[in-house]
PDB file of N, CA, C and O in Angstrom:
ATOM      1  N   UNK A  97       0.837  -1.186   0.000  1.00 83.00           N
ATOM      2  CA  UNK A  97       0.000   0.000   0.000  1.00 83.00           C
ATOM      3  C   UNK A  97       0.878   1.244   0.000  1.00 83.00           C
ATOM      4  O   UNK A  97       1.966   1.254   0.556  1.00 83.00           O
ATOM      5  N   UNK A  98       0.349   2.307  -0.569  1.00 84.00           N
ATOM      6  CA  UNK A  98       1.043   3.590  -0.495  1.00 84.00           C
ATOM      7  C   UNK A  98       0.765   4.216   0.868  1.00 84.00           C
ATOM      8  O   UNK A  98      -0.165   3.799   1.578  1.00 84.00           O
ATOM      9  N   UNK A  99       1.531   5.224   1.222  1.00 83.00           N
ATOM     10  CA  UNK A  99       1.296   5.915   2.481  1.00 83.00           C
ATOM     11  C   UNK A  99      -0.097   6.548   2.490  1.00 83.00           C
ATOM     12  O   UNK A  99      -0.787   6.514   3.503  1.00 83.00           O
ATOM     13  N   UNK A 100      -0.519   7.095   1.366  1.00 83.00           N
ATOM     14  CA  UNK A 100      -1.856   7.694   1.286  1.00 83.00           C
ATOM     15  C   UNK A 100      -2.938   6.640   1.485  1.00 83.00           C
ATOM     16  O   UNK A 100      -3.931   6.879   2.174  1.00 83.00           O
ATOM     17  N   UNK A 101      -2.753   5.454   0.910  1.00 85.00           N
ATOM     18  CA  UNK A 101      -3.731   4.378   1.087  1.00 85.00           C
ATOM     19  C   UNK A 101      -3.836   3.974   2.556  1.00 85.00           C
ATOM     20  O   UNK A 101      -4.925   3.697   3.054  1.00 85.00           O
ATOM     21  N   UNK A 102      -2.726   3.962   3.254  1.00 82.00           N
ATOM     22  CA  UNK A 102      -2.746   3.629   4.680  1.00 82.00           C
ATOM     23  C   UNK A 102      -3.510   4.706   5.447  1.00 82.00           C
ATOM     24  O   UNK A 102      -4.349   4.397   6.302  1.00 82.00           O
ATOM     25  N   UNK A 103      -3.255   5.961   5.147  1.00 80.00           N
ATOM     26  CA  UNK A 103      -3.952   7.046   5.842  1.00 80.00           C
ATOM     27  C   UNK A 103      -5.458   7.014   5.579  1.00 80.00           C
ATOM     28  O   UNK A 103      -6.240   7.432   6.432  1.00 80.00           O
ATOM     29  N   UNK A 104      -5.858   6.519   4.435  1.00 84.00           N
ATOM     30  CA  UNK A 104      -7.267   6.467   4.070  1.00 84.00           C
ATOM     31  C   UNK A 104      -8.005   5.259   4.643  1.00 84.00           C
ATOM     32  O   UNK A 104      -9.232   5.199   4.560  1.00 84.00           O
ATOM     33  N   UNK A 105      -7.288   4.307   5.226  1.00 82.00           N
ATOM     34  CA  UNK A 105      -7.940   3.117   5.778  1.00 82.00           C
ATOM     35  C   UNK A 105      -8.745   3.484   7.017  1.00 82.00           C
ATOM     36  O   UNK A 105      -8.390   4.391   7.759  1.00 82.00           O
ATOM     37  N   UNK A 106      -9.829   2.780   7.255  1.00 79.00           N
ATOM     38  CA  UNK A 106     -10.646   2.999   8.437  1.00 79.00           C
ATOM     39  C   UNK A 106     -10.604   1.789   9.347  1.00 79.00           C
ATOM     40  O   UNK A 106     -10.107   0.733   8.981  1.00 79.00           O
ATOM     41  N   UNK A 107     -11.115   1.956  10.547  1.00 74.00           N
ATOM     42  CA  UNK A 107     -11.196   0.845  11.483  1.00 74.00           C
ATOM     43  C   UNK A 107      -9.863   0.462  12.083  1.00 74.00           C
ATOM     44  O   UNK A 107      -8.901   1.218  12.046  1.00 74.00           O
ATOM     45  N   UNK A 108      -9.814  -0.748  12.661  1.00 74.00           N
ATOM     46  CA  UNK A 108      -8.588  -1.208  13.297  1.00 74.00           C
ATOM     47  C   UNK A 108      -8.272  -2.661  12.971  1.00 74.00           C
ATOM     48  O   UNK A 108      -7.496  -3.299  13.662  1.00 74.00           O
ATOM     49  N   UNK A 109      -8.868  -3.214  11.926  1.00 69.00           N
ATOM     50  CA  UNK A 109      -8.556  -4.591  11.542  1.00 69.00           C
ATOM     51  C   UNK A 109      -7.084  -4.695  11.167  1.00 69.00           C
ATOM     52  O   UNK A 109      -6.552  -3.852  10.446  1.00 69.00           O
ATOM     53  N   UNK A 110      -6.409  -5.708  11.696  1.00 65.00           N
ATOM     54  CA  UNK A 110      -4.998  -5.935  11.375  1.00 65.00           C
ATOM     55  C   UNK A 110      -4.120  -4.715  11.634  1.00 65.00           C
ATOM     56  O   UNK A 110      -3.283  -4.349  10.831  1.00 65.00           O
ATOM     57  N   UNK A 111      -4.335  -4.072  12.739  1.00 84.00           N
ATOM     58  CA  UNK A 111      -3.553  -2.923  13.213  1.00 84.00           C
ATOM     59  C   UNK A 111      -3.575  -1.713  12.271  1.00 84.00           C
ATOM     60  O   UNK A 111      -2.608  -0.982  12.175  1.00 84.00           O
ATOM     61  N   UNK A 112      -4.694  -1.475  11.601  1.00 87.00           N
ATOM     62  CA  UNK A 112      -4.754  -0.314  10.715  1.00 87.00           C
ATOM     63  C   UNK A 112      -4.649   1.003  11.472  1.00 87.00           C
ATOM     64  O   UNK A 112      -4.098   1.968  10.946  1.00 87.00           O
ATOM     65  N   UNK A 113      -5.161   1.067  12.697  1.00 86.00           N
ATOM     66  CA  UNK A 113      -5.030   2.301  13.482  1.00 86.00           C
ATOM     67  C   UNK A 113      -3.558   2.582  13.765  1.00 86.00           C
ATOM     68  O   UNK A 113      -3.094   3.721  13.637  1.00 86.00           O
ATOM     69  N   UNK A 114      -2.813   1.550  14.124  1.00 90.00           N
ATOM     70  CA  UNK A 114      -1.378   1.711  14.349  1.00 90.00           C
ATOM     71  C   UNK A 114      -0.711   2.183  13.058  1.00 90.00           C
ATOM     72  O   UNK A 114       0.096   3.120  13.084  1.00 90.00           O
ATOM     73  N   UNK A 115      -1.062   1.584  11.953  1.00 89.00           N
ATOM     74  CA  UNK A 115      -0.459   1.953  10.672  1.00 89.00           C
ATOM     75  C   UNK A 115      -0.725   3.419  10.344  1.00 89.00           C
ATOM     76  O   UNK A 115       0.192   4.143   9.937  1.00 89.00           O
ATOM     77  N   UNK A 116      -1.958   3.870  10.540  1.00 88.00           N
ATOM     78  CA  UNK A 116      -2.287   5.275  10.251  1.00 88.00           C
ATOM     79  C   UNK A 116      -1.462   6.223  11.111  1.00 88.00           C
ATOM     80  O   UNK A 116      -0.921   7.217  10.625  1.00 88.00           O
ATOM     81  N   UNK A 117      -1.374   5.931  12.386  1.00 89.00           N
ATOM     82  CA  UNK A 117      -0.623   6.817  13.285  1.00 89.00           C
ATOM     83  C   UNK A 117       0.868   6.796  12.973  1.00 89.00           C
ATOM     84  O   UNK A 117       1.523   7.846  12.990  1.00 89.00           O
ATOM     85  N   UNK A 118       1.421   5.633  12.692  1.00 92.00           N
ATOM     86  CA  UNK A 118       2.853   5.553  12.379  1.00 92.00           C
ATOM     87  C   UNK A 118       3.147   6.307  11.085  1.00 92.00           C
ATOM     88  O   UNK A 118       4.133   7.046  11.000  1.00 92.00           O
ATOM     89  N   UNK A 119       2.291   6.150  10.086  1.00 91.00           N
ATOM     90  CA  UNK A 119       2.495   6.876   8.831  1.00 91.00           C
ATOM     91  C   UNK A 119       2.411   8.378   9.064  1.00 91.00           C
ATOM     92  O   UNK A 119       3.246   9.143   8.570  1.00 91.00           O
ATOM     93  N   UNK A 120       1.446   8.828   9.824  1.00 89.00           N
ATOM     94  CA  UNK A 120       1.316  10.259  10.106  1.00 89.00           C
ATOM     95  C   UNK A 120       2.548  10.793  10.842  1.00 89.00           C
ATOM     96  O   UNK A 120       3.078  11.853  10.494  1.00 89.00           O
ATOM     97  N   UNK A 121       3.007  10.065  11.843  1.00 92.00           N
ATOM     98  CA  UNK A 121       4.197  10.486  12.594  1.00 92.00           C
ATOM     99  C   UNK A 121       5.437  10.462  11.701  1.00 92.00           C
ATOM    100  O   UNK A 121       6.276  11.372  11.761  1.00 92.00           O
ATOM    101  N   UNK A 122       5.547   9.434  10.868  1.00 94.00           N
ATOM    102  CA  UNK A 122       6.676   9.305   9.941  1.00 94.00           C
ATOM    103  C   UNK A 122       6.702  10.494   8.973  1.00 94.00           C
ATOM    104  O   UNK A 122       7.746  11.122   8.776  1.00 94.00           O
ATOM    105  N   UNK A 123       5.551  10.806   8.382  1.00 93.00           N
ATOM    106  CA  UNK A 123       5.493  11.923   7.440  1.00 93.00           C
ATOM    107  C   UNK A 123       5.789  13.254   8.133  1.00 93.00           C
ATOM    108  O   UNK A 123       6.440  14.127   7.546  1.00 93.00           O
ATOM    109  N   UNK A 124       5.345  13.410   9.370  1.00 93.00           N
ATOM    110  CA  UNK A 124       5.651  14.621  10.131  1.00 93.00           C
ATOM    111  C   UNK A 124       7.155  14.757  10.332  1.00 93.00           C
ATOM    112  O   UNK A 124       7.721  15.840  10.153  1.00 93.00           O
ATOM    113  N   UNK A 125       7.799  13.659  10.711  1.00 96.00           N
ATOM    114  CA  UNK A 125       9.250  13.686  10.922  1.00 96.00           C
ATOM    115  C   UNK A 125       9.991  13.988   9.616  1.00 96.00           C
ATOM    116  O   UNK A 125      10.924  14.792   9.595  1.00 96.00           O
ATOM    117  N   UNK A 126       9.566  13.360   8.537  1.00 95.00           N
ATOM    118  CA  UNK A 126      10.216  13.589   7.240  1.00 95.00           C
ATOM    119  C   UNK A 126      10.030  15.032   6.773  1.00 95.00           C
ATOM    120  O   UNK A 126      10.941  15.610   6.179  1.00 95.00           O
ATOM    121  N   UNK A 127       8.871  15.616   7.055  1.00 96.00           N
ATOM    122  CA  UNK A 127       8.580  16.959   6.555  1.00 96.00           C
ATOM    123  C   UNK A 127       9.473  18.029   7.180  1.00 96.00           C
ATOM    124  O   UNK A 127       9.628  19.104   6.603  1.00 96.00           O
ATOM    125  N   UNK A 128      10.046  17.740   8.332  1.00 96.00           N
ATOM    126  CA  UNK A 128      10.937  18.706   8.993  1.00 96.00           C
ATOM    127  C   UNK A 128      12.358  18.150   9.092  1.00 96.00           C
ATOM    128  O   UNK A 128      13.123  18.521   9.972  1.00 96.00           O
ATOM    129  N   UNK A 129      12.681  17.264   8.174  1.00 96.00           N
ATOM    130  CA  UNK A 129      14.020  16.659   8.111  1.00 96.00           C
ATOM    131  C   UNK A 129      14.429  16.023   9.430  1.00 96.00           C
ATOM    132  O   UNK A 129      15.585  16.086   9.837  1.00 96.00           O
ATOM    133  N   UNK A 130      13.445  15.424  10.120  1.00 95.00           N
ATOM    134  CA  UNK A 130      13.706  14.676  11.349  1.00 95.00           C
ATOM    135  C   UNK A 130      14.247  15.561  12.475  1.00 95.00           C
ATOM    136  O   UNK A 130      14.950  15.090  13.370  1.00 95.00           O
ATOM    137  N   UNK A 131      13.912  16.846  12.452  1.00 96.00           N
ATOM    138  CA  UNK A 131      14.386  17.808  13.442  1.00 96.00           C
ATOM    139  C   UNK A 131      13.766  17.491  14.810  1.00 96.00           C
ATOM    140  O   UNK A 131      12.560  17.604  14.977  1.00 96.00           O
ATOM    141  N   UNK A 132      14.588  17.129  15.810  1.00 91.00           N
ATOM    142  CA  UNK A 132      14.044  16.749  17.117  1.00 91.00           C
ATOM    143  C   UNK A 132      13.330  17.893  17.848  1.00 91.00           C
ATOM    144  O   UNK A 132      12.546  17.637  18.761  1.00 91.00           O
ATOM    145  N   UNK A 133      13.578  19.124  17.431  1.00 94.00           N
ATOM    146  CA  UNK A 133      12.875  20.258  18.045  1.00 94.00           C
ATOM    147  C   UNK A 133      11.468  20.438  17.482  1.00 94.00           C
ATOM    148  O   UNK A 133      10.685  21.209  18.021  1.00 94.00           O
ATOM    149  N   UNK A 134      11.161  19.725  16.393  1.00 94.00           N
ATOM    150  CA  UNK A 134       9.883  19.920  15.712  1.00 94.00           C
ATOM    151  C   UNK A 134       8.969  18.706  15.696  1.00 94.00           C
ATOM    152  O   UNK A 134       7.833  18.811  15.257  1.00 94.00           O
ATOM    153  N   UNK A 135       9.470  17.536  16.116  1.00 92.00           N
ATOM    154  CA  UNK A 135       8.648  16.325  16.058  1.00 92.00           C
ATOM    155  C   UNK A 135       8.639  15.599  17.397  1.00 92.00           C
ATOM    156  O   UNK A 135       9.560  15.732  18.203  1.00 92.00           O
ATOM    157  N   UNK A 136       7.579  14.853  17.628  1.00 91.00           N
ATOM    158  CA  UNK A 136       7.500  14.039  18.843  1.00 91.00           C
ATOM    159  C   UNK A 136       8.171  12.689  18.655  1.00 91.00           C
ATOM    160  O   UNK A 136       8.700  12.118  19.601  1.00 91.00           O
ATOM    161  N   UNK A 137       8.122  12.166  17.435  1.00 94.00           N
ATOM    162  CA  UNK A 137       8.743  10.876  17.131  1.00 94.00           C
ATOM    163  C   UNK A 137       9.643  11.024  15.912  1.00 94.00           C
ATOM    164  O   UNK A 137       9.269  11.655  14.930  1.00 94.00           O
ATOM    165  N   UNK A 138      10.807  10.406  15.973  1.00 96.00           N
ATOM    166  CA  UNK A 138      11.737  10.449  14.853  1.00 96.00           C
ATOM    167  C   UNK A 138      11.370   9.373  13.830  1.00 96.00           C
ATOM    168  O   UNK A 138      10.571   8.463  14.102  1.00 96.00           O
ATOM    169  N   UNK A 139      11.986   9.460  12.671  1.00 96.00           N
ATOM    170  CA  UNK A 139      11.801   8.435  11.653  1.00 96.00           C
ATOM    171  C   UNK A 139      12.205   7.075  12.217  1.00 96.00           C
ATOM    172  O   UNK A 139      11.496   6.084  12.043  1.00 96.00           O
ATOM    173  N   UNK A 140      13.338   7.025  12.927  1.00 96.00           N
ATOM    174  CA  UNK A 140      13.812   5.756  13.505  1.00 96.00           C
ATOM    175  C   UNK A 140      12.819   5.193  14.525  1.00 96.00           C
ATOM    176  O   UNK A 140      12.580   3.984  14.578  1.00 96.00           O
ATOM    177  N   UNK A 141      12.228   6.065  15.325  1.00 96.00           N
ATOM    178  CA  UNK A 141      11.234   5.604  16.295  1.00 96.00           C
ATOM    179  C   UNK A 141       9.988   5.070  15.584  1.00 96.00           C
ATOM    180  O   UNK A 141       9.431   4.055  15.993  1.00 96.00           O
ATOM    181  N   UNK A 142       9.567   5.742  14.527  1.00 95.00           N
ATOM    182  CA  UNK A 142       8.422   5.250  13.755  1.00 95.00           C
ATOM    183  C   UNK A 142       8.720   3.861  13.187  1.00 95.00           C
ATOM    184  O   UNK A 142       7.862   2.971  13.233  1.00 95.00           O
ATOM    185  N   UNK A 143       9.923   3.689  12.683  1.00 96.00           N
ATOM    186  CA  UNK A 143      10.305   2.377  12.148  1.00 96.00           C
ATOM    187  C   UNK A 143      10.327   1.322  13.248  1.00 96.00           C
ATOM    188  O   UNK A 143       9.869   0.201  13.051  1.00 96.00           O
ATOM    189  N   UNK A 144      10.822   1.671  14.427  1.00 96.00           N
ATOM    190  CA  UNK A 144      10.852   0.731  15.551  1.00 96.00           C
ATOM    191  C   UNK A 144       9.442   0.349  15.984  1.00 96.00           C
ATOM    192  O   UNK A 144       9.157  -0.818  16.273  1.00 96.00           O
ATOM    193  N   UNK A 145       8.547   1.333  16.019  1.00 96.00           N
ATOM    194  CA  UNK A 145       7.161   1.066  16.405  1.00 96.00           C
ATOM    195  C   UNK A 145       6.525   0.111  15.408  1.00 96.00           C
ATOM    196  O   UNK A 145       5.881  -0.870  15.790  1.00 96.00           O
ATOM    197  N   UNK A 146       6.689   0.383  14.126  1.00 94.00           N
ATOM    198  CA  UNK A 146       6.073  -0.479  13.116  1.00 94.00           C
ATOM    199  C   UNK A 146       6.698  -1.868  13.116  1.00 94.00           C
ATOM    200  O   UNK A 146       5.997  -2.876  13.069  1.00 94.00           O
ATOM    201  N   UNK A 147       8.022  -1.930  13.186  1.00 95.00           N
ATOM    202  CA  UNK A 147       8.698  -3.237  13.180  1.00 95.00           C
ATOM    203  C   UNK A 147       8.289  -4.086  14.376  1.00 95.00           C
ATOM    204  O   UNK A 147       8.210  -5.305  14.265  1.00 95.00           O
ATOM    205  N   UNK A 148       8.012  -3.447  15.512  1.00 96.00           N
ATOM    206  CA  UNK A 148       7.584  -4.170  16.702  1.00 96.00           C
ATOM    207  C   UNK A 148       6.074  -4.306  16.802  1.00 96.00           C
ATOM    208  O   UNK A 148       5.560  -4.784  17.807  1.00 96.00           O
ATOM    209  N   UNK A 149       5.367  -3.847  15.767  1.00 94.00           N
ATOM    210  CA  UNK A 149       3.901  -3.864  15.748  1.00 94.00           C
ATOM    211  C   UNK A 149       3.310  -3.217  17.004  1.00 94.00           C
ATOM    212  O   UNK A 149       2.372  -3.722  17.613  1.00 94.00           O
ATOM    213  N   UNK A 150       3.899  -2.090  17.384  1.00 94.00           N
ATOM    214  CA  UNK A 150       3.424  -1.325  18.528  1.00 94.00           C
ATOM    215  C   UNK A 150       4.202  -1.573  19.797  1.00 94.00           C
ATOM    216  O   UNK A 150       4.098  -0.817  20.754  1.00 94.00           O
ATOM    217  N   UNK A 151       4.994  -2.612  19.836  1.00 97.00           N
ATOM    218  CA  UNK A 151       5.844  -2.918  20.999  1.00 97.00           C
ATOM    219  C   UNK A 151       7.220  -2.315  20.746  1.00 97.00           C
ATOM    220  O   UNK A 151       7.886  -2.666  19.777  1.00 97.00           O
ATOM    221  N   UNK A 152       7.633  -1.403  21.625  1.00 97.00           N
ATOM    222  CA  UNK A 152       8.913  -0.727  21.435  1.00 97.00           C
ATOM    223  C   UNK A 152       9.344  -0.072  22.730  1.00 97.00           C
ATOM    224  O   UNK A 152       8.622  -0.079  23.717  1.00 97.00           O
ATOM    225  N   UNK A 153      10.531   0.509  22.720  1.00 96.00           N
ATOM    226  CA  UNK A 153      11.067   1.173  23.898  1.00 96.00           C
ATOM    227  C   UNK A 153      11.210   2.675  23.592  1.00 96.00           C
ATOM    228  O   UNK A 153      12.125   3.064  22.863  1.00 96.00           O
ATOM    229  N   UNK A 154      10.309   3.504  24.133  1.00 93.00           N
ATOM    230  CA  UNK A 154      10.387   4.934  23.840  1.00 93.00           C
ATOM    231  C   UNK A 154      11.608   5.611  24.465  1.00 93.00           C
ATOM    232  O   UNK A 154      12.077   6.625  23.972  1.00 93.00           O
ATOM    233  N   UNK A 155      12.109   5.054  25.551  1.00 91.00           N
ATOM    234  CA  UNK A 155      13.349   5.531  26.155  1.00 91.00           C
ATOM    235  C   UNK A 155      13.918   4.396  27.002  1.00 91.00           C
ATOM    236  O   UNK A 155      13.218   3.442  27.329  1.00 91.00           O
ATOM    237  N   UNK A 156      15.170   4.506  27.350  1.00 91.00           N
ATOM    238  CA  UNK A 156      15.879   3.428  28.050  1.00 91.00           C
ATOM    239  C   UNK A 156      15.129   2.974  29.292  1.00 91.00           C
ATOM    240  O   UNK A 156      14.671   3.791  30.092  1.00 91.00           O
ATOM    241  N   UNK A 157      14.981   1.666  29.423  1.00 94.00           N
ATOM    242  CA  UNK A 157      14.367   1.084  30.608  1.00 94.00           C
ATOM    243  C   UNK A 157      12.852   0.992  30.563  1.00 94.00           C
ATOM    244  O   UNK A 157      12.234   0.541  31.522  1.00 94.00           O
ATOM    245  N   UNK A 158      12.251   1.414  29.467  1.00 95.00           N
ATOM    246  CA  UNK A 158      10.796   1.387  29.347  1.00 95.00           C
ATOM    247  C   UNK A 158      10.395   0.623  28.096  1.00 95.00           C
ATOM    248  O   UNK A 158      10.949   0.840  27.026  1.00 95.00           O
ATOM    249  N   UNK A 159       9.443  -0.269  28.244  1.00 97.00           N
ATOM    250  CA  UNK A 159       8.917  -1.016  27.103  1.00 97.00           C
ATOM    251  C   UNK A 159       7.420  -0.807  27.025  1.00 97.00           C
ATOM    252  O   UNK A 159       6.710  -0.968  28.018  1.00 97.00           O
ATOM    253  N   UNK A 160       6.949  -0.415  25.846  1.00 97.00           N
ATOM    254  CA  UNK A 160       5.531  -0.199  25.625  1.00 97.00           C
ATOM    255  C   UNK A 160       4.950  -1.330  24.795  1.00 97.00           C
ATOM    256  O   UNK A 160       5.597  -1.836  23.875  1.00 97.00           O
ATOM    257  N   UNK A 161       3.707  -1.669  25.104  1.00 96.00           N
ATOM    258  CA  UNK A 161       2.969  -2.660  24.326  1.00 96.00           C
ATOM    259  C   UNK A 161       2.167  -1.925  23.250  1.00 96.00           C
ATOM    260  O   UNK A 161       2.123  -0.691  23.231  1.00 96.00           O
ATOM    261  N   UNK A 162       1.515  -2.691  22.403  1.00 93.00           N
ATOM    262  CA  UNK A 162       0.640  -2.091  21.399  1.00 93.00           C
ATOM    263  C   UNK A 162      -0.418  -1.217  22.067  1.00 93.00           C
ATOM    264  O   UNK A 162      -0.697  -0.104  21.611  1.00 93.00           O
ATOM    265  N   UNK A 163      -0.987  -1.676  23.167  1.00 92.00           N
ATOM    266  CA  UNK A 163      -2.003  -0.903  23.888  1.00 92.00           C
ATOM    267  C   UNK A 163      -1.438   0.425  24.377  1.00 92.00           C
ATOM    268  O   UNK A 163      -2.072   1.474  24.236  1.00 92.00           O
ATOM    269  N   UNK A 164      -0.230   0.394  24.943  1.00 95.00           N
ATOM    270  CA  UNK A 164       0.419   1.630  25.405  1.00 95.00           C
ATOM    271  C   UNK A 164       0.658   2.593  24.246  1.00 95.00           C
ATOM    272  O   UNK A 164       0.411   3.799  24.358  1.00 95.00           O
ATOM    273  N   UNK A 165       1.149   2.055  23.147  1.00 94.00           N
ATOM    274  CA  UNK A 165       1.475   2.873  21.986  1.00 94.00           C
ATOM    275  C   UNK A 165       0.230   3.511  21.397  1.00 94.00           C
ATOM    276  O   UNK A 165       0.222   4.705  21.084  1.00 94.00           O
ATOM    277  N   UNK A 166      -0.848   2.734  21.255  1.00 90.00           N
ATOM    278  CA  UNK A 166      -2.090   3.289  20.718  1.00 90.00           C
ATOM    279  C   UNK A 166      -2.676   4.342  21.659  1.00 90.00           C
ATOM    280  O   UNK A 166      -3.210   5.359  21.202  1.00 90.00           O
ATOM    281  N   UNK A 167      -2.554   4.131  22.964  1.00 90.00           N
ATOM    282  CA  UNK A 167      -3.033   5.124  23.928  1.00 90.00           C
ATOM    283  C   UNK A 167      -2.239   6.431  23.770  1.00 90.00           C
ATOM    284  O   UNK A 167      -2.812   7.529  23.816  1.00 90.00           O
ATOM    285  N   UNK A 168      -0.940   6.323  23.567  1.00 91.00           N
ATOM    286  CA  UNK A 168      -0.094   7.498  23.340  1.00 91.00           C
ATOM    287  C   UNK A 168      -0.531   8.227  22.064  1.00 91.00           C
ATOM    288  O   UNK A 168      -0.742   9.443  22.070  1.00 91.00           O
ATOM    289  N   UNK A 169      -0.645   7.486  20.966  1.00 88.00           N
ATOM    290  CA  UNK A 169      -1.053   8.099  19.706  1.00 88.00           C
ATOM    291  C   UNK A 169      -2.423   8.753  19.828  1.00 88.00           C
ATOM    292  O   UNK A 169      -2.643   9.850  19.324  1.00 88.00           O
ATOM    293  N   UNK A 170      -3.342   8.084  20.476  1.00 86.00           N
ATOM    294  CA  UNK A 170      -4.686   8.646  20.629  1.00 86.00           C
ATOM    295  C   UNK A 170      -4.664   9.932  21.449  1.00 86.00           C
ATOM    296  O   UNK A 170      -5.401  10.872  21.169  1.00 86.00           O
ATOM    297  N   UNK A 171      -3.814   9.986  22.450  1.00 88.00           N
ATOM    298  CA  UNK A 171      -3.701  11.176  23.298  1.00 88.00           C
ATOM    299  C   UNK A 171      -3.041  12.331  22.532  1.00 88.00           C
ATOM    300  O   UNK A 171      -3.493  13.469  22.594  1.00 88.00           O
ATOM    301  N   UNK A 172      -1.964  12.027  21.803  1.00 84.00           N
ATOM    302  CA  UNK A 172      -1.192  13.066  21.133  1.00 84.00           C
ATOM    303  C   UNK A 172      -1.809  13.490  19.803  1.00 84.00           C
ATOM    304  O   UNK A 172      -1.911  14.674  19.511  1.00 84.00           O
ATOM    305  N   UNK A 173      -2.216  12.517  18.989  1.00 76.00           N
ATOM    306  CA  UNK A 173      -2.668  12.815  17.634  1.00 76.00           C
ATOM    307  C   UNK A 173      -4.181  12.745  17.451  1.00 76.00           C
ATOM    308  O   UNK A 173      -4.702  13.078  16.410  1.00 76.00           O
ATOM    309  N   UNK A 174      -4.899  12.253  18.453  1.00 76.00           N
ATOM    310  CA  UNK A 174      -6.347  12.143  18.352  1.00 76.00           C
ATOM    311  C   UNK A 174      -6.779  10.718  18.058  1.00 76.00           C
ATOM    312  O   UNK A 174      -5.959   9.863  17.744  1.00 76.00           O
ATOM    313  N   UNK A 175      -8.063  10.456  18.175  1.00 70.00           N
ATOM    314  CA  UNK A 175      -8.585   9.101  17.987  1.00 70.00           C
ATOM    315  C   UNK A 175      -8.254   8.507  16.627  1.00 70.00           C
ATOM    316  O   UNK A 175      -8.294   9.195  15.625  1.00 70.00           O
ATOM    317  N   UNK A 176      -7.952   7.232  16.642  1.00 56.00           N
ATOM    318  CA  UNK A 176      -7.567   6.536  15.408  1.00 56.00           C
ATOM    319  C   UNK A 176      -8.758   5.888  14.732  1.00 56.00           C
ATOM    320  O   UNK A 176      -8.627   5.316  13.674  1.00 56.00           O
ATOM    321  N   UNK A 177      -9.912   5.945  15.337  1.00 50.00           N
ATOM    322  CA  UNK A 177     -11.022   5.154  14.835  1.00 50.00           C
ATOM    323  C   UNK A 177     -12.073   6.015  14.155  1.00 50.00           C
ATOM    324  O   UNK A 177     -13.261   5.853  14.357  1.00 50.00           O
ATOM    325  N   UNK A 178     -11.642   6.967  13.346  1.00 45.00           N
ATOM    326  CA  UNK A 178     -12.578   7.849  12.654  1.00 45.00           C
ATOM    327  C   UNK A 178     -13.123   7.171  11.422  1.00 45.00           C
ATOM    328  O   UNK A 178     -12.522   6.402  10.786  1.00 45.00           O
TER     329      UNK A 178
END
């Protein structure tokens, strides 16, 4: 799928909500050349989130599950289930 096709998907079957949020965060990071002063998640973090299917370590000593990650995205970027 293209990035636009992922953004256009609805629901949450097969982690589509995670995919939409990761694509949005990835595009945000790319649009500002991955500037840490302008983005909440870096390109590398987006890749880690997707590769782990929502399970990743946002900082040393902390591990998030898919549920934690989706809760973060929903809080920061808004509901994924539009």
